[in-house]
mmCIF file of C-alpha atoms in Angstrom:
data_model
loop_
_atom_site.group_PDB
_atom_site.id
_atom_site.type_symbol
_atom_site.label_atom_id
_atom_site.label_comp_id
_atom_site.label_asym_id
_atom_site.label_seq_id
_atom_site.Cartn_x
_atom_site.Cartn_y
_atom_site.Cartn_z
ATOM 1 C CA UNK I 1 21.061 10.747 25.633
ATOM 2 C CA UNK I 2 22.806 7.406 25.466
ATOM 3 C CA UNK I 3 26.326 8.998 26.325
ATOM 4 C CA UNK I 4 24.847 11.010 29.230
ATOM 5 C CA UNK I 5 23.258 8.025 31.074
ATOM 6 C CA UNK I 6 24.794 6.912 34.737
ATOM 7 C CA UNK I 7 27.008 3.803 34.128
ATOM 8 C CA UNK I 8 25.623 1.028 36.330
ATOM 9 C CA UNK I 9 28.401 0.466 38.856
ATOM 10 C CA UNK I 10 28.310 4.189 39.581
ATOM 11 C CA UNK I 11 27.774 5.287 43.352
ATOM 12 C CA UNK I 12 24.889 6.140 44.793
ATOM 13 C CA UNK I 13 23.825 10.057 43.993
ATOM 14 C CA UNK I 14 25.866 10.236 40.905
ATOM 15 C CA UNK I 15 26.114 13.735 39.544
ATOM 16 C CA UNK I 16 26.167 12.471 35.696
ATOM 17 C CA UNK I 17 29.490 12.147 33.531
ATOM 18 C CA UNK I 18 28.230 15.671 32.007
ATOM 19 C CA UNK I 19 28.228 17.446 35.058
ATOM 20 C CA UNK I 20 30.913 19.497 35.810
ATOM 21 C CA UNK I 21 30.768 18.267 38.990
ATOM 22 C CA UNK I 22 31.488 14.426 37.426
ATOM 23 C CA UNK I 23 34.484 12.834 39.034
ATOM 24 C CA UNK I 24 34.673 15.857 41.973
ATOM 25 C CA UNK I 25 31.564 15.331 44.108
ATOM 26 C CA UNK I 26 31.712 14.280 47.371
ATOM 27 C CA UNK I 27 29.582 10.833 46.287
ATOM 28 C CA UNK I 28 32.289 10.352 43.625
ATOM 29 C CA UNK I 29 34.943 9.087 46.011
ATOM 30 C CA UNK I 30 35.719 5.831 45.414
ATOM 31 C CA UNK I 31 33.666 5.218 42.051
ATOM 32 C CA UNK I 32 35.217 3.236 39.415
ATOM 33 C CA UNK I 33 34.407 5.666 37.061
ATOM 34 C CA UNK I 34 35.971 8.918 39.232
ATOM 35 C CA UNK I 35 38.931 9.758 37.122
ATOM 36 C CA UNK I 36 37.383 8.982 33.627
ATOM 37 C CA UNK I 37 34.806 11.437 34.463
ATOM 38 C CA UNK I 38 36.487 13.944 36.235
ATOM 39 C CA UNK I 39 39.121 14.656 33.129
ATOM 40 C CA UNK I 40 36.353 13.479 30.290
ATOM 41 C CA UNK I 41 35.292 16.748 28.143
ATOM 42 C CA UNK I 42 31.848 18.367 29.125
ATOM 43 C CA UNK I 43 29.187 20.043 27.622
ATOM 44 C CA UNK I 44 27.301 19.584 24.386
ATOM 45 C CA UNK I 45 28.813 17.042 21.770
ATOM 46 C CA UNK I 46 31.601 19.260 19.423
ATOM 47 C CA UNK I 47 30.423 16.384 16.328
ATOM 48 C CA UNK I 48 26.678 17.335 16.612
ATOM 49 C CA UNK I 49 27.934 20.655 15.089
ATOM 50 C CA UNK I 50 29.570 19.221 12.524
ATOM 51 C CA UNK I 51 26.589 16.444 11.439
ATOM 52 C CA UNK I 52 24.467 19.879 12.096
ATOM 53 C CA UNK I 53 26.530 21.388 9.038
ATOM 54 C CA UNK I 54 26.459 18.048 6.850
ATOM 55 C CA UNK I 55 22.443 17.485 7.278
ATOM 56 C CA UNK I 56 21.573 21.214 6.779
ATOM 57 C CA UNK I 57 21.164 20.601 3.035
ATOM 58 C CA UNK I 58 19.082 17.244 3.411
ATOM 59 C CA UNK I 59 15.654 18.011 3.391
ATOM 60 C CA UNK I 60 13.906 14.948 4.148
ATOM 61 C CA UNK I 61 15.092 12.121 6.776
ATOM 62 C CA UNK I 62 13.998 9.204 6.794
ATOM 63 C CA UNK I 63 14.388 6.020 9.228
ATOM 64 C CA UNK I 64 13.159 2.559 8.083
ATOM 65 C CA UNK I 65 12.811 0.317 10.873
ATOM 66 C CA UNK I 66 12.209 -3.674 12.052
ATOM 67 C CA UNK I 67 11.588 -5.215 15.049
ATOM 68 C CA UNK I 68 13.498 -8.568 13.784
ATOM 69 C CA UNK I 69 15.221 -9.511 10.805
ATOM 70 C CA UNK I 70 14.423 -11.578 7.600
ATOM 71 C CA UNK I 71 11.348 -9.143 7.325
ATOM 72 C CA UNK I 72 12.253 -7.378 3.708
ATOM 73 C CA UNK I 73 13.380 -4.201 5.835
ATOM 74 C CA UNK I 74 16.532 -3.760 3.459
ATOM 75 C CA UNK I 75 14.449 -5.156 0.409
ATOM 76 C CA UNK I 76 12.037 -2.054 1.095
ATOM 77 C CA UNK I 77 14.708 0.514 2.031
ATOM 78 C CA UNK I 78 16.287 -0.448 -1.469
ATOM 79 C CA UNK I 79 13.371 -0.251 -3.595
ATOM 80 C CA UNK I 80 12.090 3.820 -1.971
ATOM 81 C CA UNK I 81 15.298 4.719 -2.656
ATOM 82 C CA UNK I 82 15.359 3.257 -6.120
ATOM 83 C CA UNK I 83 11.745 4.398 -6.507
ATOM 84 C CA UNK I 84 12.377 8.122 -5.062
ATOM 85 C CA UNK I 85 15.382 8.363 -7.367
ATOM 86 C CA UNK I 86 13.158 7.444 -10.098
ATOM 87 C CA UNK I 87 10.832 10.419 -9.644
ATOM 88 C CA UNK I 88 13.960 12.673 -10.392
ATOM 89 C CA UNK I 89 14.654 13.580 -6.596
ATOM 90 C CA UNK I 90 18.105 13.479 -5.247
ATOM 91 C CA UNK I 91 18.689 10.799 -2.507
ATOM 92 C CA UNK I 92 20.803 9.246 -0.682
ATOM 93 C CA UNK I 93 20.997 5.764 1.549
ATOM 94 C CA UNK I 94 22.675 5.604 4.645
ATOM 95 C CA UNK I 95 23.196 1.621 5.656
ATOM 96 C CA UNK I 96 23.844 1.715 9.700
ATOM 97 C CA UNK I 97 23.302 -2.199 9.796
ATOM 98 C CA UNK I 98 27.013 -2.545 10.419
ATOM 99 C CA UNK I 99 27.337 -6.283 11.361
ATOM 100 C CA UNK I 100 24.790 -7.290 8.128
ATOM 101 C CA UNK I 101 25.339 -4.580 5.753
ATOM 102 C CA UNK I 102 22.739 -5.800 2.462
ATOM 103 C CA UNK I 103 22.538 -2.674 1.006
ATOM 104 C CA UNK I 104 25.687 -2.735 -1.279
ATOM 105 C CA UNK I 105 24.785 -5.837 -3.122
ATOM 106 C CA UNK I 106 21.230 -4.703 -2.853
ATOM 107 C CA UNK I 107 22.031 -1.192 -4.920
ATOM 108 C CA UNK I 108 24.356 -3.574 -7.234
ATOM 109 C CA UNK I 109 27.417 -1.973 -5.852
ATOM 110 C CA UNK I 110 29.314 -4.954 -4.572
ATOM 111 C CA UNK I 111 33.194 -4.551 -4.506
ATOM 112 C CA UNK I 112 32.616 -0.208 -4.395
ATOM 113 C CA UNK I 113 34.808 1.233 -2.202
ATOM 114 C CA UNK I 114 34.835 4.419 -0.946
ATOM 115 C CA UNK I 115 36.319 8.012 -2.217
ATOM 116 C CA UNK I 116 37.765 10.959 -0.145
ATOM 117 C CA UNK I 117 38.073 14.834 -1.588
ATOM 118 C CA UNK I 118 38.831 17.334 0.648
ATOM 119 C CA UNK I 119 35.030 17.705 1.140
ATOM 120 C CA UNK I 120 34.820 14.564 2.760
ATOM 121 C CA UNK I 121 33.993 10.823 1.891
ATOM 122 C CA UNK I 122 32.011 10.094 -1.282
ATOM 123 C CA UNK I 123 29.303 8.170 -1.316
ATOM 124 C CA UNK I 124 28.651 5.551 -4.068
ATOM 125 C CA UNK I 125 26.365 6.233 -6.968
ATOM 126 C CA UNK I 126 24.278 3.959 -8.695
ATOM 127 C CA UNK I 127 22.992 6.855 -11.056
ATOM 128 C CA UNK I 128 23.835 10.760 -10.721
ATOM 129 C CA UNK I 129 20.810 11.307 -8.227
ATOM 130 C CA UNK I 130 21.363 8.261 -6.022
ATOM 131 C CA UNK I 131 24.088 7.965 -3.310
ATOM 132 C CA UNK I 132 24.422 5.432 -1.111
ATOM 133 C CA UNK I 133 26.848 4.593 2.226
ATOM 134 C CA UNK I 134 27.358 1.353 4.006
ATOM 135 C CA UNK I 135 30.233 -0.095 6.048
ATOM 136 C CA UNK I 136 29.910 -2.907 3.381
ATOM 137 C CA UNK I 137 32.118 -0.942 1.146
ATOM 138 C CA UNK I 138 35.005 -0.330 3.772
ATOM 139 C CA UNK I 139 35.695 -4.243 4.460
ATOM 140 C CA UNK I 140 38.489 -5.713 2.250
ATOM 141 C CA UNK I 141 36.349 -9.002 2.815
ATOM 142 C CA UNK I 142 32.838 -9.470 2.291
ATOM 143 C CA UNK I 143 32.743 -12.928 4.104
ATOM 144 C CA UNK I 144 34.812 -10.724 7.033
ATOM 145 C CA UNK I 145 32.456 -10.790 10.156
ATOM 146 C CA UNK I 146 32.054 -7.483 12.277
ATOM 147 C CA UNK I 147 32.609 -8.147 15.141
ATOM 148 C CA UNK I 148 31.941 -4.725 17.328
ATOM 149 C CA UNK I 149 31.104 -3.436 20.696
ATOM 150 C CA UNK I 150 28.817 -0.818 21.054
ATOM 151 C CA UNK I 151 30.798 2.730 21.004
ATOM 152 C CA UNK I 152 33.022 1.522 18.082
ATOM 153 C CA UNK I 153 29.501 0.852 15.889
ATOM 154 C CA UNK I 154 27.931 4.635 17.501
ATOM 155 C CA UNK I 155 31.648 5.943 16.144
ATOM 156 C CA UNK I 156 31.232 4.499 12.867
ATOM 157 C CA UNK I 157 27.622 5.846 12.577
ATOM 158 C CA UNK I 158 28.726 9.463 13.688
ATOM 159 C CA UNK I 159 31.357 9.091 11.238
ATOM 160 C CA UNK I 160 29.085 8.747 8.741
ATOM 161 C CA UNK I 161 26.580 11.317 9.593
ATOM 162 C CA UNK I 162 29.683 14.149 9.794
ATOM 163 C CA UNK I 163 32.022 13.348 6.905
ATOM 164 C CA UNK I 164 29.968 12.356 3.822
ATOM 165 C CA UNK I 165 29.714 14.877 1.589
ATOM 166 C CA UNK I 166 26.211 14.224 -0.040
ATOM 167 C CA UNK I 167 25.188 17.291 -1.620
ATOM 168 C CA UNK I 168 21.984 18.643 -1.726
ATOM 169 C CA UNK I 169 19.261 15.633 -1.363
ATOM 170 C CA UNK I 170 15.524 15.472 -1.577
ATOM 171 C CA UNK I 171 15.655 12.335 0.528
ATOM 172 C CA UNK I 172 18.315 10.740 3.089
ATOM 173 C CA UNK I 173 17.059 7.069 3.433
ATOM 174 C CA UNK I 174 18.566 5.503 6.662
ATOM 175 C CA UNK I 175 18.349 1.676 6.973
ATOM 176 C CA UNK I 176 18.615 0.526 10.517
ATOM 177 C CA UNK I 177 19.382 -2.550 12.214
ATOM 178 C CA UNK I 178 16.442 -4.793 13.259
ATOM 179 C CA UNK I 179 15.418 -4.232 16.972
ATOM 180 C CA UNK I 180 15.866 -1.155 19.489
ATOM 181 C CA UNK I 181 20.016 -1.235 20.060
ATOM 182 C CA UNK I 182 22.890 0.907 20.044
ATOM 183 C CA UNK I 183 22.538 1.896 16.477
ATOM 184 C CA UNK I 184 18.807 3.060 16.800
ATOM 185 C CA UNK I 185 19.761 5.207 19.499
ATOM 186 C CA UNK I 186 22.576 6.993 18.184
ATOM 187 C CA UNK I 187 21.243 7.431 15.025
ATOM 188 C CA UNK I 188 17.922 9.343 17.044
ATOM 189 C CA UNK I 189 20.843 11.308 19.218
ATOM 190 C CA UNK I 190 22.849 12.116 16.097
ATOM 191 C CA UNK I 191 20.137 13.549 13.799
ATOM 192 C CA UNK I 192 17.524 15.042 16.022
ATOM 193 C CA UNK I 193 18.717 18.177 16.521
ATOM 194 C CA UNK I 194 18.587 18.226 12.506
ATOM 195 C CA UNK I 195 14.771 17.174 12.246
ATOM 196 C CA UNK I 196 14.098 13.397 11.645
ATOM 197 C CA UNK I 197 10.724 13.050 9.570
ATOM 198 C CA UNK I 198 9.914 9.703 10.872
ATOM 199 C CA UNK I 199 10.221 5.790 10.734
ATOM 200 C CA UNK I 200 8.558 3.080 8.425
ATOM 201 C CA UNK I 201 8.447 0.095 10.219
ATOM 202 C CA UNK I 202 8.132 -3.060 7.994
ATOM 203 C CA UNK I 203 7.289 -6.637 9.317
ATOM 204 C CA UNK I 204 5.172 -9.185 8.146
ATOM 205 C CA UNK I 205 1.753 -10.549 9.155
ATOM 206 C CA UNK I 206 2.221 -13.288 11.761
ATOM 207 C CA UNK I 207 2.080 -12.330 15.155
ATOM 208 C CA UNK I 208 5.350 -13.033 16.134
ATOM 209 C CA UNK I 209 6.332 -10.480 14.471
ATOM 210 C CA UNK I 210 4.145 -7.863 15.446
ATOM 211 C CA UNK I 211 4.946 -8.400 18.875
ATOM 212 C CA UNK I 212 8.359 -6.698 17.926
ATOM 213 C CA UNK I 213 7.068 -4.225 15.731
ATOM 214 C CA UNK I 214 4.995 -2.996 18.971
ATOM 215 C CA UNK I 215 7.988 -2.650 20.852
ATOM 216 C CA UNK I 216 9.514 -1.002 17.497
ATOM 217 C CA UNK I 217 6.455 1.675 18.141
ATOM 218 C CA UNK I 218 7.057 1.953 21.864
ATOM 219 C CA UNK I 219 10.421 2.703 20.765
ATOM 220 C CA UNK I 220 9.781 5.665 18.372
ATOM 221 C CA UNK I 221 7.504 7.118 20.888
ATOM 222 C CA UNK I 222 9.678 7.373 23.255
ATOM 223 C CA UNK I 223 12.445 8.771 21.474
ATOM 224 C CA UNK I 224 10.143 10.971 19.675
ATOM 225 C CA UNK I 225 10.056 9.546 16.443
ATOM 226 C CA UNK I 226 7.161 10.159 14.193
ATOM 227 C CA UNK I 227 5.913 6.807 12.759
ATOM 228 C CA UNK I 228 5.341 7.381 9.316
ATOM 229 C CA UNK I 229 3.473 4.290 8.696
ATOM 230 C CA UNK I 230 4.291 0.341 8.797
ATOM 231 C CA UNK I 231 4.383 -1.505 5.832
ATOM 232 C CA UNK I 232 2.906 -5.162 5.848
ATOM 233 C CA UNK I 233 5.786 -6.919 4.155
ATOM 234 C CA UNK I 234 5.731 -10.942 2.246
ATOM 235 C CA UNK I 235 1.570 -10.635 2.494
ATOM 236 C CA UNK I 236 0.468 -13.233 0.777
ATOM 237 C CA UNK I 237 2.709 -14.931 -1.861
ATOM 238 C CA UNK I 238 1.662 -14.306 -5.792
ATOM 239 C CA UNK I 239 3.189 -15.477 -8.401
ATOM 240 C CA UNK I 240 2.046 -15.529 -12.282
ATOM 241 C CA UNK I 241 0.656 -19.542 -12.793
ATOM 242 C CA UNK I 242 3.086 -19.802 -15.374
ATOM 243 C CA UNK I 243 6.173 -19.672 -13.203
ATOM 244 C CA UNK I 244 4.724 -21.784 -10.633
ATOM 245 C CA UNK I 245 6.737 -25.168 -10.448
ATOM 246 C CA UNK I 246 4.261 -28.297 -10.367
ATOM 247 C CA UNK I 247 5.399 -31.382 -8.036
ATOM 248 C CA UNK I 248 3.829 -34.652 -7.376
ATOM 249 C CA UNK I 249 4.703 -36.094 -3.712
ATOM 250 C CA UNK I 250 4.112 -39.958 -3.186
ATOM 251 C CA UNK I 251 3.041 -41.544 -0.039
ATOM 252 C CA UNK I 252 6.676 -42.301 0.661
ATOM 253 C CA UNK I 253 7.442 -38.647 0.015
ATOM 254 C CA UNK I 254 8.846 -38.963 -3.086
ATOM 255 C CA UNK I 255 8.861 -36.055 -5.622
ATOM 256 C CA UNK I 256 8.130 -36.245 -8.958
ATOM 257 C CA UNK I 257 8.022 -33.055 -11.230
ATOM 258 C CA UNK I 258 5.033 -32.367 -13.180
ATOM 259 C CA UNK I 259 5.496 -28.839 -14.391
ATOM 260 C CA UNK I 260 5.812 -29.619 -17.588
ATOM 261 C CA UNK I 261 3.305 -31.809 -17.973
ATOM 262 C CA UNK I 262 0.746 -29.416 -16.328
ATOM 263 C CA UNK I 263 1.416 -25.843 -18.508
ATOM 264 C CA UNK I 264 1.350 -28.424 -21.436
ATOM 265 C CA UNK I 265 -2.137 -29.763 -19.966
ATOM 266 C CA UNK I 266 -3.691 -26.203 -19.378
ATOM 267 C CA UNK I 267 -2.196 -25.071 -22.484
ATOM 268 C CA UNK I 268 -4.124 -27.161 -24.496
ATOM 269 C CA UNK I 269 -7.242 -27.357 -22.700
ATOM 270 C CA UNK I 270 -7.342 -23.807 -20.601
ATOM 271 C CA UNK I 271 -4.913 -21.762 -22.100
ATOM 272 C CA UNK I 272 -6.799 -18.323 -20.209
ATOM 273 C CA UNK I 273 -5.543 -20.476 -16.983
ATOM 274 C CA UNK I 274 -1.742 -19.096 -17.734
ATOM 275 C CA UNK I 275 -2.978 -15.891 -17.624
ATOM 276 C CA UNK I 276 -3.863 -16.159 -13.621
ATOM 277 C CA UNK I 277 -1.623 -15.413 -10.791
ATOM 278 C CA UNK I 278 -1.489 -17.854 -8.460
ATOM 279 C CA UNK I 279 -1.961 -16.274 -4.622
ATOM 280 C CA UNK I 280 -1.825 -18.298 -1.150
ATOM 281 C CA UNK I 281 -1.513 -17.060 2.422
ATOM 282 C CA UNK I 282 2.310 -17.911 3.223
ATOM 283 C CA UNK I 283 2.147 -16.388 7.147
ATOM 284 C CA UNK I 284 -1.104 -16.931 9.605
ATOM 285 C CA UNK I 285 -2.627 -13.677 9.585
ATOM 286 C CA UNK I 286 -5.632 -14.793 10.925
ATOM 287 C CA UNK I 287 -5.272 -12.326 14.375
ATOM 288 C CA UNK I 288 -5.734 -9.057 11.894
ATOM 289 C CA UNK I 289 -2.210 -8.756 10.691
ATOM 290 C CA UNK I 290 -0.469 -5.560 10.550
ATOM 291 C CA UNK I 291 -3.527 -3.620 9.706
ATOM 292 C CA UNK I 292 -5.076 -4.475 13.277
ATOM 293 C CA UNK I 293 -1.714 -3.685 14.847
ATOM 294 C CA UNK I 294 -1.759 -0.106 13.733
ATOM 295 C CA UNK I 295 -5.474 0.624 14.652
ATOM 296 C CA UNK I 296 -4.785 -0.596 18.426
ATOM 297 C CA UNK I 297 -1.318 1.420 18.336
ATOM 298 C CA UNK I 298 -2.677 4.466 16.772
ATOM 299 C CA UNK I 299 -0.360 4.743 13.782
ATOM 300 C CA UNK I 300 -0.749 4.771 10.063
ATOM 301 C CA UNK I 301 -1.122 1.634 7.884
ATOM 302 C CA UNK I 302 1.018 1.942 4.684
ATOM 303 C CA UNK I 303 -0.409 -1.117 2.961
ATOM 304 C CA UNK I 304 0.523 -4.681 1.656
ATOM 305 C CA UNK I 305 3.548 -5.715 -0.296
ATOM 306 C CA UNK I 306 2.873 -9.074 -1.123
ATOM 307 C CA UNK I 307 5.760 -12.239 -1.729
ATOM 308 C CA UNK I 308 7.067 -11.870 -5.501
ATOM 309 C CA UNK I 309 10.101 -14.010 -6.356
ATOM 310 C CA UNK I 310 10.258 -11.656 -9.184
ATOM 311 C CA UNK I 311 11.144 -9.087 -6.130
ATOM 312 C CA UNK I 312 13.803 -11.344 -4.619
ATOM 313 C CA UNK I 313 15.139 -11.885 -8.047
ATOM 314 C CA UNK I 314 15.501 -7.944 -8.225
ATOM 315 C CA UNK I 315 17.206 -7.638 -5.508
ATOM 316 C CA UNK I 316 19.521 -10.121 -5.412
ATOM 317 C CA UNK I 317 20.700 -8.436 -8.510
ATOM 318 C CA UNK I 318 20.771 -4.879 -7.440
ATOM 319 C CA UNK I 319 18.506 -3.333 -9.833
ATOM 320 C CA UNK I 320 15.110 -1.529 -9.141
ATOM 321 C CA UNK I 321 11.842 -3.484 -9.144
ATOM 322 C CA UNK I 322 10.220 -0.202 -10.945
ATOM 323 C CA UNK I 323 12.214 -0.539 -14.201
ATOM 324 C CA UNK I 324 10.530 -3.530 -15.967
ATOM 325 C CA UNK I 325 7.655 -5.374 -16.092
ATOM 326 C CA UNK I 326 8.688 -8.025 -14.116
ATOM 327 C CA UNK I 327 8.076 -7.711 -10.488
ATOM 328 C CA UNK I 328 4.271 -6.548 -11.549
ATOM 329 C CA UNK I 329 2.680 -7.431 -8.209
ATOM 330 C CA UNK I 330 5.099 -6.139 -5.892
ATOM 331 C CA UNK I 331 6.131 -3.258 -7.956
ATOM 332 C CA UNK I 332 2.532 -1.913 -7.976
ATOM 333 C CA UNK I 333 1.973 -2.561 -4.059
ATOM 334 C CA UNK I 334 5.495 -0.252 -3.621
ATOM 335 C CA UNK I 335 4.102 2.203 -5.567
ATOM 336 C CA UNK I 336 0.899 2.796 -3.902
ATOM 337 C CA UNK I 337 3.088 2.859 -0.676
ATOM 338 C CA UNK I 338 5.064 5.051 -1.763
ATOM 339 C CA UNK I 339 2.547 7.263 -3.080
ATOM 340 C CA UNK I 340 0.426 7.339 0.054
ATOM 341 C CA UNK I 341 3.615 8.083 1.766
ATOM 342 C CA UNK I 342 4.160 11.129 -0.341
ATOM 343 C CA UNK I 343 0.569 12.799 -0.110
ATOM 344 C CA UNK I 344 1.709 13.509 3.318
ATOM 345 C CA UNK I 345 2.639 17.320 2.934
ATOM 346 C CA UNK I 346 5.132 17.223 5.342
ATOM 347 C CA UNK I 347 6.932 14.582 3.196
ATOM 348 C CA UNK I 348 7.054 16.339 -0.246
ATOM 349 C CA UNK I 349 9.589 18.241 -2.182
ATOM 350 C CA UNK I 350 7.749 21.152 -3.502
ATOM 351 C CA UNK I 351 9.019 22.965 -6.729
ATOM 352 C CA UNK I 352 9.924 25.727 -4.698
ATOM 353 C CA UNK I 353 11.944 23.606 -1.979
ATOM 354 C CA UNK I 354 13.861 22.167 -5.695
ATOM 355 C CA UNK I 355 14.753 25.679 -6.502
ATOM 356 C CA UNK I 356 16.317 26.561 -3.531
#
């Protein structure tokens, strides 16, 4: 575990800070570290009792994952929840990205703050059945940067895990950081002992992002995570032909706007043309994409979510993609995601797990 590993200008034949022997050995003389770990507290974590407690009535954990950022990861962690919620389950969503929390004005819940009872802190609801947490609602600025080191961000995350009171849930969504950092592995430390489901991983289809979502993999195995599946996100851009803006670029680079002219054009002469949606390749996939990935690393393939403004729109506005007609590609790509995660039995709520 992170807070069990030999601090690098430790002496040669360290003991471990969790020995009882820490700070007492003979090859402790002289360490830097000698008196801290002679009078620090041994044994098991006293917390990982108490998060014990708190995650006993959670059924379902799950971790959604990147290997970089400006891949949709909070996008997608927004819209299970919102689509989980929507299938009458109880769920909550933890937000451990504490120097870009999203998830606030993602759920709509900007300028929340957060509620103590003598059963601990409250999360935020956006309806009855959905909870959500996020250092986002604890700073009295939004613009306020966070500017942490390590053990204060694990202390934050522990925090969260032991004193929000969330009830009974179906579902505890966790949205991590991108990358493999301090957050990632407290967050494995804190809730393993509890039974962690797995990770969706979402990137998109260019290589260079791949190349982190491997290491994203490597990283799961190692810790033990289950990959639940990745999730190829901004596939493809598609967009209804009617929404698409029409430009005409001189030789000098000049822009001219034609849209009008053009739905006016097909309008009169191809009117069945505004019925099209217009699709083009945004990213090179071209080396297999995320689909290819998965094969070579032996993990599942949750499909394709593909670019929808529509989907950008949503969530800039902190509403669910699910509730209208007007996210209709990406809506129905989350769907069959988020159905295909669900046939896994391990991942369902049964009738008899809702009566208990």
């Amino acid at each position: 575990m992170a807070d069990q590993e030999i601090p690098e200008d430790a002496n040669e034949h360290c003991p471990g800070p969790q020995s009882e022997s820490a700070g007492k050995a003979d090859s402790c003389a002289g360490c830097p570290n000698q008196e801290i770990c002679a009078t620090a507290p041994k044994g098991p974590d006293p917390d990982l009792v108490a998060i014990a407690e708190r995650m006993a009535t959670v059924k379902h954990k799950i971790l959604v994952l990147s290997g970089k950022g400006g891949v949709g990861k909070s996008t997608f962690s927004a819209q299970l929840a919102f689509a989980l919620a929507g299938m009458d389950h109880q769920v909550g969503l933890l937000d451990i990205d504490i120097c870009g929390p999203s998830i606030p004005k993602m759920l709509g819940l900007e300028g929340q703050g957060i509620h103590q009872s003598n059963l601990g802190w409250s999360p935020v609801y956006v309806e009855s059945n959905l909870g959500v947490m996020s250092i986002g609602f604890m700073l009295p600025n939004p613009d306020e940067a966070v500017i942490w080191r390590g053990p204060r961000k694990n202390g934050i995350i522990k925090q969260f895990l032991k004193d929000v009171h969330w009830g009974e849930l179906d579902y505890l969504v966790v949205d991590a950081p991108p990358g493999t950092s301090d957050e990632h592995i407290s967050i494995v430390q804190f809730l393993q002992a509890t039974g962690i489901d797995g990770a969706i991983i979402v990137t998109t289809p260019q290589e260079v992002s791949l190349i982190d979502v491997r290491k994203e993999v490597s990283f799961c195995k190692k810790v033990g995570i289950r990959v639940l599946g990745v999730v190829e996100n901004m596939s493809g851009l598609q967009q209804p032909l009617a929404d698409v803006k029409f430009m005409k670029v001189s030789g000098k680079g000049e822009e001219t706007d034609m849209t009008e002219w053009a739905l006016k054009y097909m309008k009169e002469n191809a009117p069945e043309m505004l019925n099209l949606i217009a699709c083009t390749e945004v990213f090179d996939s071209s080396k297999g994409g995320a689909a290819k990935m998965c094969r070579e690393m032996e993990v599942p393939f949750l499909g394709k979510v593909p670019m929808d403004p529509m989907l950008g729109k949503a969530a800039e506005e902190g509403r669910s993609c699910f509730a209208d007609q007007q996210c209709g590609a990406s809506s129905a790509a989350l769907k069959r995601i988020i159905d295909k995660l669900l046939e896994d039995p391990t991942m369902s709520v049964s009738m008899m797990d809702e009566g208990a």
